[in-house]
XYZ file of C-alpha atoms in Angstrom:
724
model
C -66.892 -35.028 6.623
C -65.560 -32.030 4.738
C -61.797 -31.869 4.250
C -59.973 -28.852 5.571
C -57.907 -27.041 2.963
C -54.934 -25.311 4.528
C -53.683 -22.049 3.140
C -50.294 -22.154 1.358
C -47.365 -21.564 3.662
C -45.676 -18.197 3.180
C -41.864 -18.013 3.233
C -41.801 -16.501 6.706
C -44.129 -19.218 8.044
C -41.847 -21.947 6.665
C -39.153 -21.385 9.304
C -39.395 -24.012 12.044
C -37.068 -24.990 14.864
C -33.778 -23.398 15.726
C -30.180 -23.526 14.510
C -27.735 -24.641 17.139
C -24.523 -22.592 17.177
C -21.557 -24.431 15.730
C -18.951 -24.867 18.425
C -15.430 -24.411 17.163
C -12.508 -26.189 18.829
C -10.204 -24.234 21.086
C -7.225 -24.972 18.812
C -9.148 -23.357 15.955
C -9.596 -20.129 17.898
C -5.937 -20.093 18.949
C -4.908 -20.900 15.372
C -6.955 -18.041 14.016
C -5.367 -15.658 16.503
C -1.885 -16.921 15.614
C -2.541 -16.403 11.906
C -3.842 -12.886 12.510
C -0.749 -12.081 14.609
C 1.527 -13.433 11.875
C -0.302 -11.363 9.275
C 0.186 -8.223 11.347
C 3.916 -8.980 11.624
C 4.310 -9.002 7.843
C 3.664 -5.237 7.478
C 6.109 -4.745 10.355
C 8.743 -6.519 8.232
C 7.755 -4.255 5.338
C 8.350 -1.096 7.388
C 11.566 -2.569 8.784
C 12.797 -2.975 5.205
C 12.123 0.703 4.527
C 13.958 1.743 7.691
C 16.906 -0.544 6.888
C 17.351 0.887 3.396
C 17.086 4.427 4.788
C 19.749 3.660 7.379
C 22.081 2.201 4.709
C 21.686 5.323 2.555
C 22.381 7.582 5.525
C 25.426 5.529 6.550
C 26.744 5.741 2.992
C 26.357 9.524 2.873
C 28.082 9.900 6.260
C 30.981 7.506 5.791
C 31.786 7.287 2.073
C 32.457 10.994 1.509
C 36.127 10.172 1.923
C 36.040 8.901 -1.655
C 36.789 12.467 -2.809
C 40.058 12.640 -0.858
C 41.966 10.478 -3.327
C 40.727 11.615 -6.766
C 41.620 14.477 -9.079
C 40.509 15.800 -12.457
C 38.050 13.734 -14.454
C 38.075 11.033 -11.837
C 36.188 13.473 -9.617
C 33.152 13.064 -11.854
C 33.298 9.288 -11.494
C 33.657 9.634 -7.737
C 30.696 11.993 -7.646
C 28.553 9.496 -9.563
C 29.733 6.658 -7.292
C 28.802 8.767 -4.254
C 25.479 10.112 -5.471
C 24.168 7.060 -7.378
C 23.573 4.786 -4.331
C 21.939 7.645 -2.415
C 19.616 8.592 -5.272
C 18.841 4.955 -6.079
C 18.159 4.238 -2.397
C 15.955 7.310 -2.094
C 13.923 6.283 -5.133
C 13.696 2.750 -3.736
C 12.263 4.113 -0.465
C 9.904 6.406 -2.376
C 8.483 3.480 -4.343
C 8.004 1.461 -1.174
C 6.149 4.182 0.698
C 4.127 5.693 -2.165
C 1.337 3.053 -1.838
C 0.775 4.391 1.678
C -0.099 7.829 0.333
C -1.593 7.055 -3.067
C -5.311 7.460 -3.265
C -7.325 4.307 -3.572
C -9.341 3.983 -6.729
C -12.741 5.595 -6.647
C -15.319 2.925 -5.977
C -18.310 2.780 -8.301
C -21.750 3.453 -6.829
C -23.588 0.457 -5.422
C -27.186 -0.603 -5.985
C -28.990 -0.376 -2.636
C -32.408 -1.741 -1.797
C -34.906 0.125 0.329
C -36.689 -1.821 3.025
C -40.037 -0.290 2.121
C -39.638 -1.520 -1.464
C -38.770 -5.113 -0.558
C -40.252 -5.818 2.905
C -40.475 -9.605 2.388
C -36.825 -9.937 1.389
C -35.633 -7.847 4.335
C -37.714 -9.867 6.785
C -36.522 -13.116 5.189
C -32.914 -12.044 5.700
C -33.707 -10.946 9.250
C -35.155 -14.365 10.152
C -32.017 -16.090 8.857
C -29.781 -13.777 10.890
C -31.870 -14.471 13.982
C -31.547 -18.230 13.548
C -27.826 -18.129 12.775
C -27.056 -15.709 15.606
C -25.601 -12.973 13.417
C -26.458 -9.250 13.448
C -28.949 -8.060 10.843
C -27.394 -6.152 7.949
C -28.134 -2.458 7.884
C -28.031 -2.463 4.123
C -28.818 -4.914 1.302
C -27.189 -4.426 -2.076
C -27.704 -6.235 -5.362
C -25.313 -7.075 -8.176
C -25.135 -9.382 -11.208
C -22.660 -11.974 -9.922
C -23.325 -15.620 -9.083
C -22.394 -14.980 -5.490
C -23.490 -13.501 -2.181
C -21.375 -11.857 0.487
C -21.675 -10.218 3.881
C -19.146 -7.802 5.313
C -18.459 -4.618 7.198
C -20.468 -1.866 5.515
C -17.847 0.873 5.947
C -14.716 -1.251 6.203
C -12.533 -0.471 9.199
C -15.016 2.145 10.427
C -17.462 -0.705 11.093
C -14.864 -3.079 12.502
C -15.873 -2.807 16.163
C -19.618 -2.657 15.637
C -22.393 -4.637 13.945
C -22.652 -2.450 10.883
C -23.004 -5.123 8.199
C -23.931 -5.086 4.517
C -25.329 -8.001 2.517
C -24.740 -8.287 -1.228
C -26.961 -10.669 -3.212
C -26.181 -11.667 -6.779
C -29.469 -11.658 -8.694
C -28.602 -14.765 -10.780
C -28.797 -16.680 -7.478
C -32.347 -15.480 -6.913
C -33.265 -16.130 -10.546
C -31.891 -19.671 -10.597
C -32.469 -20.994 -7.062
C -35.290 -21.892 -4.748
C -35.892 -19.945 -1.552
C -34.455 -22.861 0.374
C -31.221 -22.836 -1.621
C -30.849 -19.059 -1.494
C -31.601 -19.104 2.231
C -28.823 -21.643 2.707
C -26.337 -19.465 0.805
C -27.262 -16.474 2.980
C -26.950 -18.584 6.119
C -23.433 -19.497 5.027
C -22.493 -15.826 4.641
C -23.945 -14.851 8.020
C -22.344 -17.934 9.531
C -19.025 -16.150 9.153
C -20.378 -13.441 11.467
C -21.836 -15.798 14.031
C -18.364 -15.996 15.565
C -17.611 -12.344 16.386
C -13.883 -12.720 17.104
C -13.313 -14.997 14.112
C -15.142 -12.553 11.881
C -12.846 -9.686 12.861
C -9.647 -11.711 12.767
C -10.485 -12.976 9.295
C -11.085 -9.383 8.191
C -7.579 -8.472 9.354
C -6.151 -11.416 7.423
C -7.971 -10.535 4.202
C -7.092 -6.849 4.510
C -3.379 -7.526 4.936
C -3.362 -9.918 1.980
C -5.151 -7.364 -0.202
C -2.793 -4.595 0.902
C 0.308 -6.626 0.018
C -1.171 -7.433 -3.399
C -1.661 -3.711 -3.977
C 1.906 -2.845 -2.939
C 3.377 -5.562 -5.171
C 1.275 -5.112 -8.313
C 0.020 -1.515 -8.331
C 1.620 0.666 -11.024
C 1.174 4.391 -11.687
C 2.741 7.272 -13.614
C 5.823 7.192 -11.352
C 6.652 3.721 -12.643
C 6.371 5.032 -16.195
C 8.666 7.954 -15.369
C 11.267 5.665 -13.801
C 11.240 3.547 -16.963
C 11.672 6.651 -19.135
C 14.501 8.064 -16.969
C 16.334 4.726 -17.100
C 16.493 5.085 -20.920
C 18.409 8.399 -20.767
C 21.253 8.899 -23.255
C 23.488 10.319 -20.499
C 25.393 7.326 -19.113
C 25.559 8.603 -15.555
C 21.831 9.421 -15.445
C 21.029 6.029 -16.938
C 23.279 4.326 -14.363
C 21.561 6.026 -11.441
C 18.071 5.191 -12.564
C 18.970 1.668 -13.661
C 20.232 1.114 -10.109
C 16.989 2.553 -8.756
C 14.954 0.392 -11.135
C 16.881 -2.685 -10.007
C 16.344 -1.777 -6.362
C 12.613 -1.351 -6.876
C 12.494 -4.720 -8.637
C 14.334 -6.426 -5.767
C 12.123 -4.682 -3.194
C 8.950 -5.799 -4.911
C 10.270 -9.349 -5.140
C 10.864 -9.298 -1.378
C 7.333 -8.014 -0.845
C 6.056 -10.631 -3.303
C 7.603 -13.284 -1.075
C 5.993 -11.740 2.003
C 2.648 -11.654 0.209
C 2.856 -15.364 -0.597
C 3.974 -16.173 2.921
C 0.898 -14.358 4.207
C -1.303 -16.209 1.746
C 0.156 -19.576 2.742
C -0.236 -18.827 6.461
C -3.864 -17.817 6.094
C -5.075 -20.532 3.698
C -5.559 -23.313 6.240
C -7.561 -21.169 8.629
C -9.550 -19.731 5.737
C -10.630 -23.226 4.715
C -11.618 -24.031 8.279
C -13.751 -20.902 8.403
C -15.542 -22.030 5.241
C -16.346 -25.393 6.841
C -17.657 -23.519 9.862
C -19.923 -21.347 7.701
C -21.041 -24.396 5.685
C -22.411 -25.943 8.861
C -24.893 -23.082 9.201
C -26.023 -23.542 5.613
C -26.571 -27.258 6.191
C -28.477 -26.626 9.432
C -30.770 -24.071 7.824
C -31.480 -25.697 4.428
C -30.579 -29.317 5.172
C -27.491 -31.402 4.475
C -28.960 -32.956 1.332
C -29.933 -29.549 -0.004
C -26.367 -28.328 0.549
C -25.133 -30.716 -2.157
C -27.859 -29.601 -4.589
C -27.055 -25.945 -3.905
C -23.364 -26.544 -4.622
C -24.360 -28.044 -7.966
C -26.612 -25.081 -8.771
C -23.762 -22.674 -8.027
C -21.451 -24.501 -10.430
C -23.980 -24.596 -13.265
C -25.098 -20.998 -12.790
C -21.458 -19.891 -12.855
C -21.034 -21.511 -16.270
C -24.299 -19.921 -17.408
C -23.025 -16.548 -16.182
C -19.817 -16.892 -18.215
C -21.841 -17.720 -21.333
C -24.281 -14.852 -20.737
C -21.413 -12.383 -20.363
C -19.977 -13.675 -23.636
C -23.372 -13.066 -25.259
C -23.378 -9.539 -23.858
C -19.845 -8.958 -25.112
C -20.837 -9.988 -28.632
C -23.976 -7.869 -28.702
C -21.953 -4.916 -27.373
C -19.887 -5.013 -30.558
C -23.142 -4.187 -32.373
C -24.076 -1.430 -29.892
C -26.608 -3.506 -27.960
C -26.736 -5.048 -24.486
C -29.225 -7.332 -22.713
C -31.518 -5.539 -20.283
C -31.721 -8.457 -17.820
C -28.546 -10.448 -17.164
C -30.138 -12.721 -14.558
C -32.716 -13.966 -17.072
C -29.980 -14.590 -19.644
C -27.839 -16.462 -17.095
C -30.682 -18.796 -16.137
C -31.587 -19.454 -19.780
C -27.984 -20.305 -20.584
C -27.795 -22.637 -17.600
C -31.033 -24.419 -18.470
C -29.864 -24.985 -22.036
C -26.425 -26.357 -21.253
C -25.808 -29.482 -23.362
C -25.962 -32.747 -21.443
C -22.329 -33.418 -22.299
C -21.278 -30.093 -20.802
C -23.233 -30.823 -17.628
C -21.575 -34.202 -17.322
C -18.122 -32.672 -17.742
C -18.850 -30.029 -15.089
C -20.075 -32.657 -12.652
C -17.146 -34.950 -13.366
C -14.649 -32.151 -12.806
C -16.362 -31.160 -9.556
C -16.466 -34.738 -8.289
C -12.732 -35.218 -8.819
C -11.630 -31.813 -7.476
C -8.988 -31.880 -4.739
C -8.246 -29.248 -2.115
C -4.793 -27.764 -2.601
C -2.608 -26.373 0.173
C -2.849 -22.864 -1.314
C -6.636 -22.906 -1.757
C -8.633 -20.443 0.330
C -11.793 -22.570 -0.068
C -12.129 -26.348 0.257
C -12.969 -28.347 -2.859
C -16.671 -29.124 -3.325
C -16.382 -32.869 -2.563
C -14.817 -32.073 0.827
C -17.468 -29.468 1.610
C -20.351 -31.729 0.616
C -18.914 -34.603 2.642
C -18.611 -32.378 5.735
C -22.152 -31.033 5.263
C -23.632 -34.530 4.892
C -21.879 -35.558 8.110
C -24.114 -33.103 9.996
C -27.225 -35.069 8.871
C -29.239 -31.906 9.333
C -32.847 -31.969 8.077
C -32.954 -28.177 7.864
C -35.260 -25.701 9.554
C -36.383 -24.038 6.306
C -37.750 -26.167 3.480
C -39.717 -23.781 1.289
C -38.967 -24.663 -2.352
C -40.766 -21.842 -4.136
C -38.673 -19.803 -6.609
C -36.485 -17.288 -4.823
C -37.724 -14.604 -7.218
C -40.955 -14.531 -5.168
C -39.057 -12.818 -2.367
C -39.037 -9.687 -4.545
C -42.043 -7.500 -5.203
C -41.151 -7.252 -8.916
C -38.063 -9.302 -9.683
C -38.015 -8.606 -13.428
C -38.068 -4.820 -12.999
C -35.435 -4.965 -10.246
C -33.171 -7.198 -12.331
C -33.388 -4.803 -15.250
C -32.436 -1.881 -13.007
C -29.465 -3.790 -11.583
C -28.350 -4.860 -15.070
C -28.357 -1.272 -16.321
C -26.525 -0.155 -13.174
C -23.871 -2.821 -13.762
C -23.185 -1.851 -17.367
C -23.344 1.918 -16.849
C -21.596 2.282 -13.474
C -19.442 -0.829 -12.979
C -18.302 -1.430 -16.569
C -18.761 2.283 -17.399
C -20.470 1.660 -20.735
C -21.691 5.049 -22.031
C -25.484 4.920 -21.935
C -25.892 6.873 -25.164
C -23.756 4.471 -27.203
C -25.760 1.293 -26.719
C -29.348 0.169 -26.733
C -30.711 -2.173 -24.095
C -32.636 -4.979 -25.708
C -35.051 -7.351 -24.076
C -33.247 -10.396 -22.705
C -36.106 -12.477 -24.116
C -35.341 -11.134 -27.589
C -31.648 -11.899 -27.149
C -32.575 -15.427 -26.061
C -34.575 -15.771 -29.275
C -31.593 -14.461 -31.216
C -29.270 -16.964 -29.586
C -31.724 -19.750 -30.418
C -31.830 -18.587 -34.026
C -28.031 -18.496 -34.094
C -27.941 -22.062 -32.761
C -30.360 -23.081 -35.540
C -28.027 -21.393 -38.047
C -25.107 -23.464 -36.764
C -27.134 -26.643 -37.250
C -27.990 -25.657 -40.814
C -24.305 -25.076 -41.555
C -23.529 -28.584 -40.366
C -26.423 -30.047 -42.387
C -25.251 -28.372 -45.586
C -21.476 -28.717 -45.239
C -21.207 -31.606 -42.810
C -17.892 -31.034 -40.996
C -16.445 -29.234 -44.029
C -17.246 -25.595 -43.291
C -14.295 -23.260 -42.827
C -14.376 -19.491 -42.498
C -11.299 -18.940 -44.686
C -12.675 -21.015 -47.559
C -16.029 -19.316 -48.176
C -16.784 -18.029 -51.670
C -18.956 -15.012 -52.337
C -22.372 -16.269 -53.489
C -23.476 -14.875 -56.834
C -26.950 -15.646 -58.265
C -27.647 -17.028 -61.747
C -26.600 -20.717 -61.533
C -29.983 -22.407 -61.984
C -28.820 -25.424 -63.930
C -25.717 -26.178 -61.914
C -27.292 -27.724 -58.831
C -27.230 -31.435 -59.735
C -23.731 -31.162 -61.176
C -22.464 -29.307 -58.090
C -23.855 -31.961 -55.746
C -22.276 -34.656 -57.886
C -18.900 -32.878 -57.655
C -19.061 -32.399 -53.889
C -20.039 -35.865 -52.680
C -17.020 -37.924 -53.798
C -14.590 -35.234 -52.539
C -16.157 -34.695 -49.110
C -14.010 -37.156 -47.133
C -10.735 -36.021 -48.741
C -11.671 -32.382 -48.234
C -12.248 -33.054 -44.533
C -8.645 -34.261 -44.192
C -7.441 -31.229 -46.118
C -9.328 -28.946 -43.739
C -7.503 -30.583 -40.857
C -4.208 -29.723 -42.555
C -5.411 -26.164 -43.161
C -6.324 -25.722 -39.494
C -2.885 -26.907 -38.431
C -1.215 -24.528 -40.894
C -3.425 -21.704 -39.676
C -2.472 -22.266 -36.042
C 1.190 -22.531 -37.047
C 0.946 -19.228 -38.892
C -0.663 -17.594 -35.838
C 2.233 -18.741 -33.656
C 4.874 -17.684 -36.178
C 3.424 -14.202 -36.616
C 3.314 -13.697 -32.846
C 6.863 -15.021 -32.494
C 8.088 -12.781 -35.303
C 6.495 -9.735 -33.695
C 8.077 -10.561 -30.333
C 11.492 -10.858 -31.986
C 10.966 -7.537 -33.789
C 10.095 -5.984 -30.414
C 13.480 -7.072 -29.038
C 12.521 -10.221 -27.137
C 14.765 -13.263 -27.308
C 12.721 -16.436 -27.624
C 14.359 -19.038 -25.410
C 12.419 -21.829 -27.104
C 11.521 -20.650 -30.644
C 9.880 -24.018 -31.266
C 7.021 -22.878 -29.021
C 6.249 -20.363 -31.780
C 6.809 -22.872 -34.625
C 10.090 -21.117 -35.479
C 13.516 -22.620 -36.111
C 15.507 -19.730 -34.656
C 14.966 -16.577 -32.634
C 15.937 -14.237 -35.478
C 13.903 -11.833 -37.592
C 15.039 -13.398 -40.884
C 14.337 -16.882 -39.561
C 10.808 -15.869 -38.551
C 10.145 -14.298 -41.965
C 11.373 -17.453 -43.713
C 9.103 -19.708 -41.617
C 6.075 -17.458 -42.162
C 6.582 -17.406 -45.942
C 7.055 -21.181 -45.977
C 3.778 -21.743 -44.104
C 1.951 -19.321 -46.389
C 3.233 -21.188 -49.466
C 2.023 -24.496 -48.066
C -1.394 -22.967 -47.340
C -1.587 -21.590 -50.891
C -0.700 -24.976 -52.402
C -3.320 -26.646 -50.223
C -5.923 -24.043 -51.214
C -5.394 -24.882 -54.890
C -6.100 -28.559 -54.247
C -9.205 -27.740 -52.163
C -10.780 -25.431 -54.737
C -12.688 -28.131 -56.677
C -14.836 -29.061 -53.690
C -15.304 -25.410 -52.727
C -16.391 -24.447 -56.250
C -18.980 -27.200 -56.139
C -20.243 -26.089 -52.710
C -20.578 -22.458 -53.855
C -22.456 -23.479 -57.028
C -24.737 -25.809 -55.076
C -25.605 -23.064 -52.587
C -26.138 -20.435 -55.298
C -28.313 -22.718 -57.433
C -30.471 -23.776 -54.491
C -30.964 -20.151 -53.457
C -31.926 -19.209 -57.033
C -34.501 -21.983 -56.980
C -35.787 -20.748 -53.629
C -36.161 -17.220 -54.971
C -38.049 -18.394 -58.052
C -40.576 -20.228 -55.862
C -41.142 -17.464 -53.274
C -42.726 -14.423 -54.812
C -43.528 -12.348 -51.724
C -41.325 -9.278 -51.437
C -40.625 -9.752 -47.718
C -39.005 -13.147 -48.242
C -37.075 -11.995 -51.297
C -35.930 -8.874 -49.478
C -34.575 -10.988 -46.633
C -32.657 -13.194 -49.089
C -31.231 -10.153 -50.871
C -29.996 -8.684 -47.596
C -28.391 -11.979 -46.586
C -26.620 -12.298 -49.943
C -25.403 -8.691 -49.945
C -24.104 -9.064 -46.371
C -22.429 -12.367 -47.264
C -20.549 -10.893 -50.209
C -19.443 -7.839 -48.223
C -18.286 -9.878 -45.238
C -16.451 -12.503 -47.314
C -14.452 -9.695 -48.929
C -13.131 -8.715 -45.507
C -12.219 -12.176 -44.152
C -8.438 -11.891 -44.865
C -8.326 -8.570 -42.987
C -10.352 -10.054 -40.107
C -7.782 -12.818 -39.694
C -4.869 -10.386 -39.972
C -6.361 -8.185 -37.251
C -6.907 -11.258 -35.081
C -3.286 -12.391 -35.424
C -1.939 -8.911 -34.774
C -4.071 -8.520 -31.636
C -2.559 -11.721 -30.246
C 0.897 -10.290 -30.916
C 0.060 -7.001 -29.215
C -1.319 -8.792 -26.175
C 1.818 -10.943 -25.893
C 4.025 -7.856 -26.152
C 2.133 -6.181 -23.310
C 2.049 -9.355 -21.187
C 5.844 -9.638 -21.343
C 6.720 -5.937 -21.192
C 8.063 -6.229 -17.638
C 10.817 -8.535 -18.917
C 11.993 -6.141 -21.637
C 15.196 -4.116 -21.417
C 14.441 -1.357 -23.935
C 11.168 0.474 -23.422
C 11.516 2.588 -26.567
C 12.036 -0.398 -28.859
C 9.123 -2.155 -27.206
C 6.825 0.805 -27.685
C 7.937 1.275 -31.295
C 7.097 -2.305 -32.266
C 3.862 -2.282 -30.264
C 2.831 0.818 -32.177
C 3.673 -0.898 -35.490
C 1.518 -3.907 -34.561
C -1.316 -1.634 -33.469
C -1.055 0.129 -36.828
C -1.421 -3.229 -38.610
C -4.601 -3.881 -36.673
C -5.989 -0.459 -37.542
C -5.203 -0.782 -41.250
C -6.675 -4.284 -41.485
C -9.828 -3.355 -39.551
C -10.373 -0.187 -41.571
C -10.061 -2.126 -44.835
C -12.512 -4.666 -43.465
C -15.050 -2.008 -42.486
C -14.583 -0.257 -45.830
C -15.345 -3.537 -47.639
C -18.772 -3.551 -45.995
C -19.810 -0.522 -48.001
C -23.513 0.147 -47.600
C -24.475 -3.503 -47.103
C -27.506 -3.595 -44.796
C -27.466 -5.442 -41.502
C -29.765 -8.420 -42.157
C -30.933 -8.778 -38.538
C -31.177 -5.394 -36.842
C -34.480 -3.547 -36.956
C -34.602 -1.013 -39.789
C -31.613 -2.762 -41.418
C -29.007 0.010 -41.030
C -25.647 -0.433 -42.795
C -23.521 -3.028 -41.022
C -20.713 -0.506 -40.629
C -22.998 1.857 -38.706
C -24.014 -0.907 -36.298
C -20.438 -1.630 -35.225
C -19.069 -0.399 -31.897
C -16.035 1.377 -33.319
C -13.581 3.137 -30.955
C -13.787 6.830 -30.139
C -11.196 9.406 -31.069
C -10.536 9.956 -27.368
C -9.471 6.325 -26.888
C -5.707 5.819 -26.669
C -3.999 3.972 -29.501
C -3.816 0.673 -27.612
C -7.479 0.672 -26.619
C -8.385 1.644 -30.171
C -6.345 -1.233 -31.627
C -7.850 -3.851 -29.345
C -11.382 -2.544 -29.924
C -10.907 -2.678 -33.701
C -9.658 -6.259 -33.422
C -12.662 -7.098 -31.257
C -15.001 -5.684 -33.915
C -13.510 -8.148 -36.400
C -13.439 -11.209 -34.165
C -16.477 -10.629 -31.952
C -18.892 -8.908 -34.353
C -18.070 -9.499 -38.005
C -16.911 -13.113 -37.888
C -19.963 -14.298 -35.867
C -22.183 -12.255 -38.188
C -20.714 -13.960 -41.264
C -21.170 -17.399 -39.715
C -24.790 -16.533 -38.860
C -25.477 -15.272 -42.390
C -23.983 -18.420 -43.915
C -26.110 -20.591 -41.632
C -29.300 -18.784 -42.616
C -28.441 -19.043 -46.318
C -27.801 -22.744 -45.855
C -31.194 -23.063 -44.129
C -32.947 -21.530 -47.145
C -30.917 -23.714 -49.519
C -31.801 -26.869 -47.585
C -35.451 -25.873 -47.667
C -35.188 -25.425 -51.446
C -33.449 -28.779 -51.858
C -36.250 -30.508 -49.997
C -38.700 -28.992 -52.461
C -36.432 -29.922 -55.380
C -36.405 -33.549 -54.337
C -40.171 -33.518 -54.216
C -40.258 -32.099 -57.750
C -38.864 -35.196 -59.474
C -40.151 -34.013 -62.827
C -37.450 -31.312 -62.941
C -34.528 -32.631 -60.941
C -32.777 -35.928 -60.285
C -32.672 -36.137 -56.503
C -29.289 -36.838 -54.866
C -28.979 -38.628 -51.537
C -31.020 -36.800 -48.891
C -29.308 -35.426 -45.801
C -29.804 -37.358 -42.587
C -31.576 -34.483 -40.795
C -34.295 -31.998 -41.583
C -33.174 -28.374 -42.025
C -33.785 -26.125 -39.072
C -35.881 -23.221 -40.346
C -36.181 -20.269 -37.989
C -38.380 -17.211 -38.348
C -36.428 -14.064 -39.035
C -35.733 -12.096 -35.857
C -33.513 -9.083 -35.196
C -30.210 -10.271 -33.781
C -27.002 -8.782 -32.533
C -24.133 -10.586 -34.171
């Protein structure tokens, strides 16, 4: 009897059964209505505050004019100020409360929309899920680069009373999940819309919360003008605007309280809505699959953070990945086992807080497992198969994200293949391993010597000098790291003091007192200790530099092809140029921390001019240090980029049109995010070549006395263009 071979099940054929609507308790519906009513009352309180202040100002103008009946001469001026100041301050207070009502909302960036004719399978897949869940089909599907999916009203309040929905799918979900898992996530999102009244009430709640956040935190040029007016040299003008500034501060604090009240009121019902939506995910994909999907979301989120860090680093060298989803999935797949264990442990012990809008994962998984749902869709093919050409679509969405969402000028960067960037990251990881093989735990960025050739006979002696000092040097490095962190804190503390801040606890900045002279004394003391320590550490470092130089000389003498020698020459030239700029890199890094702290605490400062003056001085320090660093690069060629342009030309330096603060931060980023990683990569590759040479030296016992071999083999990677 001949066996019958069934055709593979397509995604649309894999749906079986039906999803029973989740019945919500009556108290839940009443609770949701109560929360929505309370949220609507909060703006009423806001408008009542405006009316109350207006009435007080009017009452003052009507009733306090009698103040002029009992004054003469110069006292008239004081009476006039006393009469006008509250009215002007109250008027400004009202203006600042109502201006968010009339200010234009920020222009939204364009979205990436899919056409149904381009992705018929995906649209039908989404339609089947909506049919099972009992939610309206979205009229539009959009894509982005986030590890998330969402469904909402397509045109905001204009779609509030209809079924005009939009679905947004984060492509990393499709790249890193099965169809079953992605289908469950979409079922969760549409589960919110299965309950029509709940969907609309929750929209009211979220809108009110977002509006209060805007009123409390939004700043514009009027805030800057109020700050400037409050610094007037005329005492009476300063008094008026200081009163207005104080009133605005008090008003925003009141609104801040209302905002948090609204958040607290809505949190419980928000969590219940998430449980409700989770039930639809469990019923569609299965309760067991719900737990696996939650795990995938956590891991992909970590991969996304790492991929964005990769993109940030490559941006400093004028390059960006052309496919973020691919990079996210690669990062997730290559997470170290220890990192995975830590993520899982943290998730397993997470607790739901009273102010959380979403339940903790353990609570959600427990609730989903209680449904014991087998799932009506169990197709485990990759979710990428829902797209006609996932790779091409992902590249389009990635470019759209960088150019339209992050507003990266297209002409200033090159999009490189994500596969190539993956190879670069792998090569960089191999470089890190070679550093550890050569130096053990004794590599430190501040203690690198420029490598000069011509030390052929010094190798055995250098190794002999290093080995007995290795353990002691490791302890000394620990001291150096502590001094370095202390110096960072002291410099930041000193800059805050110079900007006019009073440090309540100077010990937090490793200072003894909150005075400029005290900060300078502590900084000089730390620098002296670091210099004394550097003198003691130099013997080991001299040996390490001679060992590396001698091994590289040996490598050169045994590799005659010009390509290999050219690569070594570029690495050495880049190493010498970058080492020359390390002190300036660290200075720019410290100054950028100071500038960020000054900006973070600017709202608590009493003198805007002093604050701006010191901020400008710190920004100038960054610019001087970064410019010296870039100048030290000279014409040294980039050892990894195709064509090997000068390193300085490959850096993403700020434009002339950038303001001084953006310019300062970008220059600091060039040092910390481009040049420092590039130096570490170059040192790792040089160590890889040296380790390769030392292996050959040990085999050539007729010429060298072999020292103890390292415990691991060197990691030798083929040369590939890389963005530092």
